[in-house]
Amino acid sequence: QVQLVESGGGLVQAGGSLRLSCAASGSVFGFATMGWFRQAPGNQRTLVAAITNGGSPIYADSVKGRFTISRDSAKNAAYLQMSSLTPEDTAVYLCYAVRNGNTYWGQGTQVTVSS
């Protein structure tokens, strides 16, 4: 069983920064991909950023140049550095990890950006 726990969310003013962390525990070995989705009230869950085991990141167009994803494979952890935040970034951010065709999800952490 795999558990993903996010941390680092909170309230920040527009233009500010936050760093999200995702820590995996349980049966942990070799996630092919780790990443982040976000979901705002009334909206669908959308991909924010993801990174493969080889380290190749992908980003949603809306966050390119502002967000940076990284991972520590030894710790089975992933991070999302968010800068130049805007109110449109307000959402619950959910960590996910993929291994052997199975996708695991965290519970999410709330990010609120005030104008």
mmCIF file with all atom_site columns, N, CA, C and O in Angstrom, residues 2 10 20 28-29 38 50 65 74 86 88 91 105:
data_model
loop_
_atom_site.group_PDB
_atom_site.id
_atom_site.type_symbol
_atom_site.label_atom_id
_atom_site.label_alt_id
_atom_site.label_comp_id
_atom_site.label_asym_id
_atom_site.label_entity_id
_atom_site.label_seq_id
_atom_site.pdbx_PDB_ins_code
_atom_site.Cartn_x
_atom_site.Cartn_y
_atom_site.Cartn_z
_atom_site.occupancy
_atom_site.B_iso_or_equiv
_atom_site.pdbx_formal_charge
_atom_site.auth_seq_id
_atom_site.auth_comp_id
_atom_site.auth_asym_id
_atom_site.auth_atom_id
_atom_site.pdbx_PDB_model_num
ATOM 1  N N  . VAL A 1 2   ? 0.481  2.229  -0.771  1.00 0.00 ? 2   VAL A N  1
ATOM 2  C CA . VAL A 1 2   ? 1.235  3.466  -0.884  1.00 0.00 ? 2   VAL A CA 1
ATOM 3  C C  . VAL A 1 2   ? 0.403  4.619  -0.342  1.00 0.00 ? 2   VAL A C  1
ATOM 4  O O  . VAL A 1 2   ? -0.797 4.722  -0.623  1.00 0.00 ? 2   VAL A O  1
ATOM 5  N N  . GLY A 1 10  ? -1.103 26.735 1.785   1.00 0.00 ? 10  GLY A N  1
ATOM 6  C CA . GLY A 1 10  ? -1.447 27.802 2.701   1.00 0.00 ? 10  GLY A CA 1
ATOM 7  C C  . GLY A 1 10  ? -1.981 29.010 1.966   1.00 0.00 ? 10  GLY A C  1
ATOM 8  O O  . GLY A 1 10  ? -2.345 28.934 0.790   1.00 0.00 ? 10  GLY A O  1
ATOM 9  N N  . LEU A 1 20  ? 5.466  23.202 -2.284  1.00 0.00 ? 20  LEU A N  1
ATOM 10 C CA . LEU A 1 20  ? 4.716  22.026 -1.888  1.00 0.00 ? 20  LEU A CA 1
ATOM 11 C C  . LEU A 1 20  ? 5.637  20.808 -1.863  1.00 0.00 ? 20  LEU A C  1
ATOM 12 O O  . LEU A 1 20  ? 6.525  20.685 -2.702  1.00 0.00 ? 20  LEU A O  1
ATOM 13 N N  . VAL A 1 28  ? 7.162  1.509  -1.066  1.00 0.00 ? 28  VAL A N  1
ATOM 14 C CA . VAL A 1 28  ? 7.709  2.511  -1.972  1.00 0.00 ? 28  VAL A CA 1
ATOM 15 C C  . VAL A 1 28  ? 8.923  1.973  -2.704  1.00 0.00 ? 28  VAL A C  1
ATOM 16 O O  . VAL A 1 28  ? 9.876  1.528  -2.105  1.00 0.00 ? 28  VAL A O  1
ATOM 17 N N  . PHE A 1 29  ? 8.849  1.951  -3.987  1.00 0.00 ? 29  PHE A N  1
ATOM 18 C CA . PHE A 1 29  ? 10.003 1.699  -4.818  1.00 0.00 ? 29  PHE A CA 1
ATOM 19 C C  . PHE A 1 29  ? 9.634  2.088  -6.244  1.00 0.00 ? 29  PHE A C  1
ATOM 20 O O  . PHE A 1 29  ? 8.556  1.796  -6.719  1.00 0.00 ? 29  PHE A O  1
ATOM 21 N N  . ARG A 1 38  ? -4.223 19.944 -9.866  1.00 0.00 ? 38  ARG A N  1
ATOM 22 C CA . ARG A 1 38  ? -4.945 20.881 -9.006  1.00 0.00 ? 38  ARG A CA 1
ATOM 23 C C  . ARG A 1 38  ? -6.412 20.917 -9.402  1.00 0.00 ? 38  ARG A C  1
ATOM 24 O O  . ARG A 1 38  ? -6.764 20.630 -10.544 1.00 0.00 ? 38  ARG A O  1
ATOM 25 N N  . ALA A 1 50  ? 4.543  17.389 -13.930 1.00 0.00 ? 50  ALA A N  1
ATOM 26 C CA . ALA A 1 50  ? 4.909  16.009 -13.669 1.00 0.00 ? 50  ALA A CA 1
ATOM 27 C C  . ALA A 1 50  ? 6.369  15.818 -14.023 1.00 0.00 ? 50  ALA A C  1
ATOM 28 O O  . ALA A 1 50  ? 6.931  16.573 -14.838 1.00 0.00 ? 50  ALA A O  1
ATOM 29 N N  . GLY A 1 65  ? 7.370  28.655 -16.451 1.00 0.00 ? 65  GLY A N  1
ATOM 30 C CA . GLY A 1 65  ? 8.144  29.825 -16.078 1.00 0.00 ? 65  GLY A CA 1
ATOM 31 C C  . GLY A 1 65  ? 7.906  30.300 -14.663 1.00 0.00 ? 65  GLY A C  1
ATOM 32 O O  . GLY A 1 65  ? 8.635  31.169 -14.169 1.00 0.00 ? 65  GLY A O  1
ATOM 33 N N  . ALA A 1 74  ? 15.400 8.921  -4.162  1.00 0.00 ? 74  ALA A N  1
ATOM 34 C CA . ALA A 1 74  ? 15.849 8.150  -3.006  1.00 0.00 ? 74  ALA A CA 1
ATOM 35 C C  . ALA A 1 74  ? 14.850 8.239  -1.862  1.00 0.00 ? 74  ALA A C  1
ATOM 36 O O  . ALA A 1 74  ? 14.697 7.310  -1.076  1.00 0.00 ? 74  ALA A O  1
ATOM 37 N N  . THR A 1 86  ? -0.770 33.799 -8.565  1.00 0.00 ? 86  THR A N  1
ATOM 38 C CA . THR A 1 86  ? -1.918 34.665 -8.844  1.00 0.00 ? 86  THR A CA 1
ATOM 39 C C  . THR A 1 86  ? -3.165 34.027 -8.236  1.00 0.00 ? 86  THR A C  1
ATOM 40 O O  . THR A 1 86  ? -3.175 32.824 -7.916  1.00 0.00 ? 86  THR A O  1
ATOM 41 N N  . GLU A 1 88  ? -5.633 33.015 -9.639  1.00 0.00 ? 88  GLU A N  1
ATOM 42 C CA . GLU A 1 88  ? -6.060 31.904 -10.497 1.00 0.00 ? 88  GLU A CA 1
ATOM 43 C C  . GLU A 1 88  ? -5.361 30.590 -10.135 1.00 0.00 ? 88  GLU A C  1
ATOM 44 O O  . GLU A 1 88  ? -5.773 29.525 -10.599 1.00 0.00 ? 88  GLU A O  1
ATOM 45 N N  . ALA A 1 91  ? -6.406 26.651 -5.505  1.00 0.00 ? 91  ALA A N  1
ATOM 46 C CA . ALA A 1 91  ? -6.960 25.321 -5.753  1.00 0.00 ? 91  ALA A CA 1
ATOM 47 C C  . ALA A 1 91  ? -6.460 24.370 -4.678  1.00 0.00 ? 91  ALA A C  1
ATOM 48 O O  . ALA A 1 91  ? -5.571 24.719 -3.893  1.00 0.00 ? 91  ALA A O  1
ATOM 49 N N  . TRP A 1 105 ? -2.841 8.609  -5.250  1.00 0.00 ? 105 TRP A N  1
ATOM 50 C CA . TRP A 1 105 ? -3.169 10.010 -5.010  1.00 0.00 ? 105 TRP A CA 1
ATOM 51 C C  . TRP A 1 105 ? -3.019 10.364 -3.539  1.00 0.00 ? 105 TRP A C  1
ATOM 52 O O  . TRP A 1 105 ? -3.317 9.564  -2.659  1.00 0.00 ? 105 TRP A O  1
#
